[in-house]
Amino acid sequence: SRCRAAKRRLGAGGGPAGRRPLGEGGLGEREPAGQTARACPGFSDGNSKWLAPAKAKKSQRKGNHVELSSDGEVEEGSWEMEEEDGSSREMVDDYGASSSEEEELLPIEKAALKQKPEREGLSEDDSEEEEEEEDEAEEASKQKMGQKEEQGPDLQLNLDIDEQFKLPTSEEIEKEDILFICDIHKPCPPDLHIIHQRIQGNMEVLQDFGVKREEGRSRQEYLALLRRDMAAYYSYSDFLLTKLMDIFPLPELINFLEANEVPRPVTIRTNTLKTRRRDLAQALINRGVNLDPLGKWSKTGLVIYDSTVPIGATPEYLAGHYILQGASSLLPVMALAPQENERILDMCCAPGGKTSYIAQLMKNTGMILANDSSAERLCSVVGNLHRLGVTNAVVSNCDGRQFPKILGGFDRVLLDAPCSGTGVISKDPAVKTNKDEKDILRCAHLQKELILSAIDSVNAASETGGYIVYCTCSIMVEENEWVVDYALKKRNVRLVATGLDFGKEGFTRFKDHRFHPSLKSTRRFYPHTHNMDGFFIAKFKKFSNAIPQAQKVAALSIAPGTIITEPPPKKKKLEASKADKEQEPPQPALKKKCSLQAQRRPLKA
């Protein structure tokens, strides 16, 4: 730093070459580091002892140097320091490096050096005013620190009190509702941090309810508050949250709700009709795509982490080497396990991902009938089938409920039924609020009609097939287990293993309902456990083409011990026929027979 200061003064041209007295510069010139600031305005004599220069180590100059002469002048040159042990080293003069004197400077001295250029341009009055302002600021900060110290124990007590969760009263809840609404047209959002803390405290109490519960409070009150807070925090309707609380235990419910706030990973399926997964992965890696295999259960899937190019517009995508498809959409086709040269029906095929996967597994042999009731959605099906090179598919636009009357005798049927979409909330957050009880029951009724139609379209006498796969992207029991149990009662089918190594078993009992024990072979998939969209899969095997009569099914459904008050319908018909015969007039031939029989009888005495 001294070298730089000396060179600046020499460049200014003041004094003889190579020498310049210290302290003769103007106001804007900088003094060497470590020099005292007693002559500077704004510094009192009391601070001078803190600003004294640090003592330098004993050193012997060697060669050219810059030194302080007896009259306080600088000599130009380069510095070399010779240590006590005799070794010599050259002083470092890099930008940002500090000398031994600067390393020993106190923090107040460094602050004084920074503020010196600003203070040199101020008058004495201004400096005095600044000193007064600094003193006032210090006093105010001391007062604040004293107040915080006084409030410290109280704050600690409040934290200790808040550790034990207590249910808010009805009045407090009403006050919160009033505070949340500032204006009729502009409602204020609730304090999510407070609600989140209350959810955590409530969950801790419910997990150990016998010990941590508040006296005089029931479990229903805690659950009602938890449902209200979850609906506010995660933006769900009260109806849907009640349904989810019936399906999941409370800790798992929190994980499910959190997983729905995060999008699922982007996955693609390799089209083995045109390329191999290894070659496709290498081509995409060369384009700057970071990917990995989807899992051991899939031989064609790839998961995309990030990419420098748009995945849906690469040359490989346009050439039909892969298709963007969710991981859960691969599972129904794997459960269906189509074989070559079979006749297969995809009853609800749009947008064509499952249809193309079936054709891929069949190696473009046999025949696939891709049906959908929406003509607009069939456009995407046709486009994907052409791009992927599928040549064994026929596209139709029919109502699936009327399909057995149109065409039947298929070896296998895949039914991806329309549903409420409660398994894909991460893709469509509107499901959180726009679904109610009527929507669920309407979907369940349609699914029951479609599954009976799908079963009737299968040929039970098929040598290789006779299977039906039913799947939905919903987690509601009304759309899954209820529909499957209904099909088991209405048709000659039984449930078989899906062939999938993972997934949770379906429900055999739910609240007051009891389902067929074979529903354990169905599979459920959740976003918080399998990191894929919520899905349900069931696989049927049809063992007879005959349709059971409704009367037998009704007789089986009657519980033992019940008394039938009304007579069976057959007896009613017999009685009605007898009454009709009595009311009818006798025919002439019968009249003659009766008269002849009366003549032949002997007369009584």
XYZ file of C-alpha atoms in Angstrom, residues 8-594:
587
model
C 0.473 8.002 -7.071
C 2.254 11.028 -5.643
C 5.128 10.642 -8.065
C 2.661 10.476 -10.944
C 1.039 13.745 -9.768
C 4.349 15.518 -10.378
C 4.625 17.302 -7.007
C 8.129 17.637 -5.388
C 11.437 16.290 -6.633
C 11.488 13.022 -8.532
C 11.608 9.994 -6.318
C 10.816 11.948 -3.115
C 7.628 13.474 -1.751
C 6.961 14.532 1.847
C 4.084 12.673 3.569
C 0.940 14.662 4.316
C 1.388 17.347 1.635
C -1.286 16.058 -0.632
C -4.721 17.598 -1.115
C -7.929 16.592 0.577
C -8.574 13.828 -1.902
C -5.226 12.092 -1.395
C -5.084 8.942 0.651
C -2.665 8.468 3.545
C -0.823 5.232 4.183
C -2.568 2.514 6.146
C -1.843 2.583 9.842
C -1.366 6.383 10.037
C -3.228 8.071 12.900
C -6.260 10.221 12.260
C -5.841 12.776 15.042
C -5.749 15.710 12.609
C -8.939 14.547 10.866
C -12.207 16.265 11.875
C -14.692 14.084 13.652
C -12.166 12.103 15.671
C -11.461 13.027 19.293
C -8.256 12.570 21.248
C -9.845 9.711 23.117
C -9.917 7.635 19.929
C -6.343 8.426 19.001
C -4.892 5.655 21.079
C -6.976 3.113 19.094
C -5.732 4.586 15.825
C -2.011 4.365 16.561
C 0.033 2.541 13.910
C 0.859 -1.073 14.618
C 4.485 -1.913 15.294
C 6.243 -3.558 12.400
C 8.573 -6.501 12.789
C 12.282 -5.950 12.695
C 13.387 -6.072 9.118
C 16.484 -5.278 7.179
C 16.164 -3.627 3.815
C 17.889 -5.187 0.880
C 18.314 -3.752 -2.605
C 15.925 -1.121 -3.896
C 13.337 -0.054 -1.345
C 10.930 2.598 -0.217
C 11.677 3.738 3.325
C 10.806 6.561 5.692
C 13.701 8.979 6.125
C 14.404 10.864 9.302
C 12.488 13.910 8.026
C 9.450 11.797 7.105
C 10.114 11.269 3.359
C 9.554 8.221 1.194
C 12.179 6.599 -0.964
C 11.086 4.698 -4.065
C 11.970 1.147 -4.759
C 10.827 -2.369 -4.159
C 10.532 -4.057 -0.796
C 12.198 -7.257 0.292
C 11.746 -8.470 3.861
C 14.472 -10.438 5.599
C 13.228 -12.526 8.476
C 15.061 -13.182 11.727
C 16.001 -16.647 10.480
C 17.848 -15.085 7.530
C 15.374 -15.982 4.790
C 14.289 -13.180 2.525
C 10.912 -12.763 0.830
C 9.421 -10.093 -1.388
C 6.313 -8.260 -0.159
C 3.090 -9.288 -1.843
C 1.452 -6.360 -3.632
C -1.522 -8.108 -5.226
C -5.006 -6.641 -5.252
C -6.832 -7.598 -2.077
C -3.678 -8.750 -0.240
C -2.872 -6.922 2.979
C 0.449 -6.202 4.665
C 1.367 -7.205 8.190
C 0.301 -3.782 9.478
C -3.173 -3.976 7.880
C -3.735 -7.447 9.331
C -3.246 -6.001 12.818
C -5.699 -3.098 12.320
C -8.669 -3.004 14.634
C -12.211 -2.924 13.187
C -12.738 0.673 14.312
C -9.516 1.678 12.562
C -10.651 0.046 9.311
C -13.998 1.842 9.560
C -12.173 5.136 10.126
C -10.071 4.605 7.011
C -13.200 3.933 4.927
C -15.015 7.016 6.196
C -11.971 9.333 5.944
C -12.437 10.422 2.270
C -16.044 11.352 2.975
C -15.209 13.280 6.124
C -12.420 15.246 4.481
C -14.962 17.060 2.303
C -17.196 18.021 5.280
C -16.895 21.001 7.545
C -16.390 20.859 11.303
C -20.053 21.706 11.968
C -21.226 18.843 9.797
C -18.885 16.428 11.509
C -20.170 17.501 14.931
C -23.767 16.974 13.791
C -22.877 13.537 12.533
C -21.271 12.680 15.864
C -24.450 13.725 17.671
C -26.604 11.615 15.336
C -24.341 8.600 15.891
C -24.549 9.045 19.672
C -28.365 9.215 19.501
C -28.513 6.088 17.358
C -26.289 4.211 19.807
C -28.484 5.237 22.740
C -31.651 4.140 20.902
C -30.097 0.760 20.070
C -29.092 0.271 23.715
C -32.648 1.010 24.848
C -34.035 -1.521 22.363
C -31.567 -4.154 23.540
C -32.608 -3.524 27.130
C -36.277 -3.962 26.202
C -35.546 -7.240 24.422
C -33.622 -8.518 27.422
C -36.559 -7.646 29.648
C -39.019 -9.383 27.308
C -36.816 -12.464 26.906
C -38.254 -14.533 29.794
C -41.828 -13.699 28.802
C -41.247 -14.814 25.226
C -39.719 -18.045 26.474
C -42.748 -18.663 28.661
C -45.061 -18.125 25.695
C -43.119 -20.649 23.659
C -43.380 -23.170 26.471
C -47.123 -22.621 26.703
C -47.637 -23.004 22.943
C -45.891 -26.375 22.922
C -49.048 -28.011 24.284
C -51.738 -27.961 21.577
C -55.187 -26.752 22.615
C -58.326 -26.625 20.527
C -59.482 -23.078 19.734
C -62.902 -22.112 20.956
C -65.815 -21.404 18.629
C -65.415 -17.676 19.297
C -61.763 -17.750 18.212
C -62.683 -19.608 15.046
C -65.363 -17.006 14.258
C -62.836 -14.220 14.825
C -60.437 -15.904 12.393
C -63.170 -16.130 9.786
C -63.918 -12.425 10.232
C -60.240 -11.453 10.018
C -59.755 -13.550 6.876
C -62.353 -11.471 5.019
C -61.340 -7.835 4.574
C -63.821 -7.046 1.858
C -66.717 -8.822 0.193
C -65.024 -8.808 -3.207
C -61.407 -9.144 -2.003
C -61.071 -11.873 0.638
C -57.745 -11.967 2.477
C -55.866 -15.300 2.414
C -55.561 -17.016 5.800
C -52.277 -17.128 7.679
C -50.954 -20.418 6.310
C -48.074 -20.578 8.770
C -50.417 -20.573 11.765
C -52.698 -23.140 10.112
C -49.744 -25.410 9.308
C -48.548 -25.307 12.930
C -52.068 -26.096 14.113
C -52.271 -29.089 11.740
C -49.000 -30.469 13.105
C -50.103 -30.011 16.708
C -53.469 -31.608 15.988
C -51.808 -34.593 14.316
C -49.558 -35.156 17.347
C -52.576 -35.177 19.663
C -54.561 -37.566 17.445
C -51.667 -40.030 17.210
C -51.559 -40.292 21.033
C -55.084 -39.202 21.828
C -55.449 -40.870 25.205
C -52.474 -39.014 26.682
C -52.351 -35.653 24.886
C -56.008 -34.829 24.458
C -57.625 -31.909 26.225
C -60.087 -32.791 28.956
C -63.704 -32.520 27.941
C -62.899 -32.664 24.234
C -63.909 -35.520 21.943
C -62.019 -37.001 19.004
C -64.680 -35.731 16.612
C -63.902 -32.149 17.568
C -60.217 -32.631 16.809
C -61.041 -34.278 13.458
C -63.461 -31.494 12.529
C -60.799 -28.857 13.215
C -58.194 -30.873 11.294
C -60.498 -31.206 8.300
C -61.237 -27.485 8.354
C -57.544 -26.548 8.561
C -56.539 -28.988 5.816
C -59.254 -27.669 3.522
C -57.953 -24.124 4.066
C -54.254 -24.998 3.791
C -54.418 -27.307 0.745
C -57.496 -25.676 -0.935
C -59.734 -28.768 -0.975
C -63.489 -28.933 -0.743
C -64.934 -30.286 2.485
C -66.589 -33.181 0.605
C -63.401 -34.417 -1.065
C -61.340 -34.054 2.103
C -63.894 -36.104 4.030
C -63.645 -38.867 1.399
C -59.852 -38.838 1.573
C -59.894 -39.028 5.380
C -62.012 -42.185 5.072
C -59.507 -43.807 2.682
C -56.136 -42.887 4.247
C -54.850 -42.916 7.822
C -53.999 -39.417 9.023
C -50.173 -39.555 8.614
C -50.554 -41.042 5.125
C -53.186 -38.450 4.249
C -50.699 -35.627 4.873
C -48.181 -37.338 2.572
C -50.841 -37.782 -0.122
C -51.875 -34.116 0.022
C -48.253 -32.965 -0.095
C -47.508 -35.260 -3.056
C -50.403 -33.735 -5.000
C -48.735 -30.320 -4.739
C -45.667 -31.596 -6.628
C -45.789 -32.536 -10.345
C -44.973 -36.117 -11.279
C -41.738 -36.868 -13.188
C -41.831 -36.623 -16.980
C -41.702 -40.119 -18.462
C -41.498 -41.400 -22.032
C -42.072 -44.849 -23.565
C -39.753 -46.207 -26.212
C -41.445 -47.377 -29.414
C -39.778 -50.735 -30.010
C -41.417 -50.945 -33.424
C -38.793 -48.430 -34.605
C -35.868 -48.367 -32.156
C -34.378 -49.808 -28.959
C -34.349 -48.120 -25.585
C -30.543 -48.110 -25.456
C -30.207 -46.351 -28.817
C -32.930 -43.839 -27.946
C -31.319 -43.011 -24.599
C -27.948 -42.404 -26.243
C -29.470 -40.162 -28.899
C -31.291 -38.057 -26.302
C -28.198 -37.816 -24.074
C -26.272 -36.457 -27.058
C -28.931 -33.736 -27.361
C -28.482 -32.676 -23.746
C -31.214 -34.682 -22.017
C -30.631 -36.012 -18.507
C -32.519 -39.307 -18.140
C -32.583 -42.693 -16.434
C -34.456 -45.994 -16.895
C -37.932 -45.838 -15.404
C -37.539 -48.908 -13.216
C -36.935 -52.620 -13.150
C -40.615 -53.288 -13.807
C -40.539 -51.540 -17.228
C -38.348 -52.440 -20.203
C -39.388 -49.474 -22.350
C -39.831 -46.510 -19.972
C -37.421 -43.626 -19.396
C -37.701 -40.829 -16.837
C -36.573 -37.321 -17.846
C -34.973 -35.124 -15.174
C -34.080 -32.057 -17.249
C -33.394 -31.189 -20.855
C -31.875 -28.399 -22.925
C -34.272 -29.170 -25.793
C -38.078 -29.530 -25.790
C -38.889 -33.233 -25.314
C -42.018 -33.020 -27.467
C -40.249 -31.547 -30.508
C -37.017 -33.502 -30.995
C -36.324 -35.283 -34.300
C -36.659 -38.614 -32.466
C -40.126 -37.665 -31.214
C -41.272 -36.552 -34.672
C -39.877 -39.774 -36.146
C -42.010 -41.812 -33.716
C -39.195 -43.287 -31.646
C -40.979 -42.479 -28.374
C -44.163 -41.033 -26.909
C -44.766 -38.937 -23.807
C -46.713 -41.203 -21.472
C -47.221 -41.346 -17.705
C -45.707 -44.228 -15.784
C -49.096 -45.301 -14.440
C -50.500 -45.606 -17.992
C -48.055 -48.415 -18.763
C -49.418 -50.655 -16.001
C -52.868 -51.568 -17.470
C -51.316 -52.770 -20.729
C -48.743 -54.813 -18.813
C -51.593 -56.376 -16.815
C -53.545 -57.103 -20.026
C -50.490 -58.932 -21.477
C -51.682 -59.053 -25.122
C -50.432 -61.908 -27.296
C -49.630 -61.933 -30.990
C -52.417 -62.526 -33.519
C -55.213 -61.754 -31.052
C -58.322 -59.603 -31.454
C -58.235 -56.880 -28.801
C -60.676 -54.094 -27.973
C -59.578 -50.795 -26.400
C -62.978 -49.434 -25.418
C -61.867 -45.914 -24.350
C -58.660 -45.407 -26.313
C -57.998 -41.638 -26.458
C -55.331 -40.252 -26.751
C -53.799 -43.516 -28.035
C -50.899 -44.217 -25.660
C -52.231 -47.557 -24.445
C -53.385 -48.567 -27.938
C -49.913 -48.010 -29.398
C -48.346 -49.905 -26.482
C -50.649 -52.885 -27.199
C -49.635 -52.803 -30.876
C -46.000 -52.624 -29.803
C -46.331 -55.755 -27.655
C -48.222 -57.554 -30.452
C -45.521 -56.524 -32.977
C -48.174 -55.143 -35.352
C -49.891 -58.525 -35.684
C -53.522 -59.425 -35.055
C -56.145 -56.665 -34.846
C -56.812 -53.831 -32.397
C -60.136 -52.009 -32.372
C -59.529 -48.536 -30.887
C -62.881 -47.075 -29.875
C -63.848 -43.791 -28.225
C -67.138 -41.993 -27.848
C -65.565 -38.555 -28.542
C -64.853 -37.836 -32.211
C -62.650 -34.851 -31.331
C -60.319 -36.928 -29.172
C -59.970 -39.530 -31.924
C -57.944 -37.008 -33.951
C -55.053 -37.318 -31.504
C -55.395 -41.125 -31.596
C -55.044 -41.210 -35.394
C -52.073 -38.824 -35.288
C -50.195 -40.858 -32.679
C -50.866 -44.174 -34.440
C -49.525 -42.797 -37.741
C -46.446 -41.247 -36.102
C -45.580 -44.412 -34.159
C -46.027 -46.717 -37.154
C -48.989 -48.778 -35.913
C -50.562 -50.713 -38.789
C -52.881 -53.241 -37.091
C -55.384 -50.807 -35.530
C -58.918 -49.888 -36.588
C -60.386 -46.675 -35.160
C -64.110 -46.449 -34.385
C -66.418 -43.865 -32.855
C -69.166 -45.691 -30.936
C -70.821 -45.643 -27.556
C -69.092 -48.281 -25.441
C -72.317 -49.203 -23.662
C -73.820 -50.458 -26.953
C -70.708 -52.255 -28.154
C -71.732 -55.932 -27.772
C -74.607 -55.285 -30.186
C -72.129 -53.907 -32.762
C -69.208 -56.316 -32.513
C -68.078 -58.985 -30.062
C -65.966 -62.095 -29.743
C -62.707 -60.368 -28.678
C -59.887 -62.218 -26.965
C -59.072 -59.374 -24.547
C -60.638 -56.026 -23.650
C -59.019 -53.005 -22.016
C -61.411 -50.572 -20.317
C -59.826 -47.329 -19.116
C -63.113 -45.954 -17.836
C -63.867 -42.223 -17.538
C -63.642 -41.172 -13.885
C -63.554 -38.223 -11.501
C -59.760 -37.819 -11.810
C -58.975 -37.790 -8.087
C -55.702 -39.611 -8.800
C -54.303 -36.898 -11.091
C -54.819 -33.809 -8.908
C -51.226 -32.720 -9.572
C -52.121 -32.377 -13.280
C -55.590 -30.884 -12.758
C -55.842 -28.945 -9.456
C -59.431 -27.965 -10.283
C -60.500 -31.428 -9.078
C -59.895 -30.216 -5.502
C -63.045 -28.098 -5.501
C -65.282 -28.920 -8.485
C -66.236 -32.523 -7.550
C -69.163 -33.470 -5.330
C -71.203 -36.550 -4.432
C -73.319 -36.366 -7.589
C -70.250 -36.400 -9.845
C -68.842 -39.486 -8.118
C -72.129 -41.405 -8.347
C -72.658 -40.358 -11.982
C -69.202 -41.687 -12.907
C -69.817 -44.909 -10.956
C -73.084 -45.542 -12.786
C -71.422 -45.046 -16.186
C -68.533 -47.318 -15.195
C -70.919 -50.123 -14.196
C -72.588 -49.962 -17.599
C -69.260 -49.945 -19.420
C -67.754 -52.852 -17.491
C -70.789 -55.087 -18.228
C -70.494 -54.139 -21.884
C -66.769 -54.944 -21.876
C -67.377 -58.366 -20.291
C -70.094 -59.170 -22.846
C -67.696 -58.275 -25.684
C -65.180 -60.971 -24.670
C -65.312 -64.552 -25.879
C -64.916 -66.896 -22.904
C -64.043 -69.779 -25.268
C -60.911 -68.006 -26.561
C -57.860 -70.277 -26.539
C -55.394 -67.596 -25.405
C -57.608 -64.888 -23.933
C -60.901 -64.278 -22.238
C -59.455 -61.478 -20.050
C -60.774 -58.019 -19.188
C -58.684 -55.270 -17.525
C -60.578 -52.493 -15.781
C -58.645 -49.387 -14.697
C -59.338 -45.807 -13.585
C -57.216 -42.794 -12.639
C -59.303 -42.363 -9.485
C -58.794 -43.466 -5.881
C -62.451 -43.333 -4.851
C -63.861 -46.644 -3.581
C -67.195 -45.910 -5.284
C -65.474 -45.926 -8.689
C -63.200 -48.904 -8.110
C -64.068 -51.664 -5.634
C -67.810 -51.046 -5.817
C -67.797 -51.352 -9.624
C -65.665 -54.515 -9.559
C -67.851 -56.123 -6.898
C -70.928 -55.243 -8.976
C -69.425 -56.961 -12.047
C -68.652 -60.104 -10.055
C -72.327 -60.385 -9.105
C -73.746 -59.632 -12.563
C -71.526 -61.741 -14.838
C -69.713 -65.072 -14.907
C -66.246 -63.677 -14.228
C -63.617 -64.011 -11.508
C -60.665 -61.861 -10.476
C -57.135 -63.030 -11.262
C -53.667 -61.691 -10.435
C -52.623 -58.612 -12.386
C -49.019 -59.759 -12.762
C -47.650 -56.526 -11.254
C -45.053 -56.972 -8.514
C -45.822 -53.726 -6.675
C -48.847 -51.703 -5.656
C -51.199 -51.844 -2.677
C -54.027 -54.358 -2.426
C -57.592 -53.257 -3.012
C -60.100 -52.905 -0.185
C -62.150 -55.920 0.880
C -63.959 -53.834 3.484
C -64.613 -50.132 3.571
C -66.564 -48.523 6.417
C -69.832 -50.524 6.604
C -69.368 -52.227 3.214
C -67.949 -55.718 2.639
C -66.633 -56.755 -0.763
C -65.651 -60.074 -2.290
C -62.433 -61.488 -0.761
C -60.841 -61.855 -4.214
C -60.547 -58.039 -4.422
C -57.183 -58.468 -2.733
C -55.793 -59.283 -6.190
C -56.604 -55.768 -7.444
C -53.919 -53.093 -7.214
C -53.901 -49.459 -6.085
C -51.115 -46.959 -6.882
C -50.600 -43.662 -5.070
C -48.419 -40.612 -5.805
C -46.865 -40.508 -2.314
C -45.798 -44.172 -2.312
C -44.994 -44.978 -5.961
C -44.287 -41.445 -7.334
C -46.844 -41.869 -10.110
C -50.437 -40.813 -10.654
C -53.137 -42.419 -8.535
C -54.425 -45.519 -10.352
C -56.583 -48.622 -9.843
C -56.249 -51.860 -11.847
C -58.385 -55.030 -11.789
C -58.108 -58.081 -14.092
C -61.024 -60.429 -14.794
C -61.167 -63.876 -16.349
C -64.443 -64.778 -18.063
C -65.371 -68.447 -17.647
C -68.819 -68.532 -19.320
C -70.583 -66.596 -22.055
C -73.955 -67.146 -20.394
C -75.476 -64.194 -18.603
C -76.856 -65.069 -15.144
C -80.594 -64.507 -14.786
C -81.650 -61.539 -12.742
C -83.944 -63.684 -10.527
C -81.088 -65.936 -9.405
C -78.910 -62.967 -8.626
C -81.767 -61.390 -6.663
C -82.310 -64.629 -4.705
C -78.607 -64.818 -3.879
C -78.582 -61.208 -2.734
C -81.354 -61.865 -0.143
C -79.842 -62.249 3.284
C -80.666 -65.442 5.217
C -83.427 -65.139 7.793
C -85.391 -62.446 5.949
C -89.166 -62.984 5.497
C -90.632 -62.409 2.056
C -94.057 -60.793 2.504
C -95.020 -60.611 -1.164
C -95.620 -63.841 -3.104
C -93.153 -64.741 -5.836
C -94.001 -63.422 -9.301
C -94.734 -66.929 -10.705
C -97.567 -67.570 -8.253
C -99.067 -64.210 -9.082
C -99.138 -65.160 -12.742
C -100.772 -68.556 -12.022
C -103.482 -67.008 -9.886
C -104.150 -64.393 -12.513
C -104.477 -67.064 -15.208
C -106.975 -69.067 -13.116
C -109.102 -66.025 -12.482
C -109.100 -65.215 -16.182
C -110.200 -68.746 -17.001
C -113.061 -68.535 -14.537
C -114.255 -65.251 -16.000
C -114.105 -66.518 -19.611
C -117.392 -67.916 -21.021
C -117.411 -71.716 -21.579
C -116.878 -72.902 -25.131
C -119.665 -74.895 -27.008
C -117.619 -78.134 -27.214
C -117.209 -78.174 -23.464
C -120.985 -77.683 -23.066
C -121.700 -80.840 -25.074
C -119.182 -82.885 -23.042
C -120.715 -81.800 -19.792
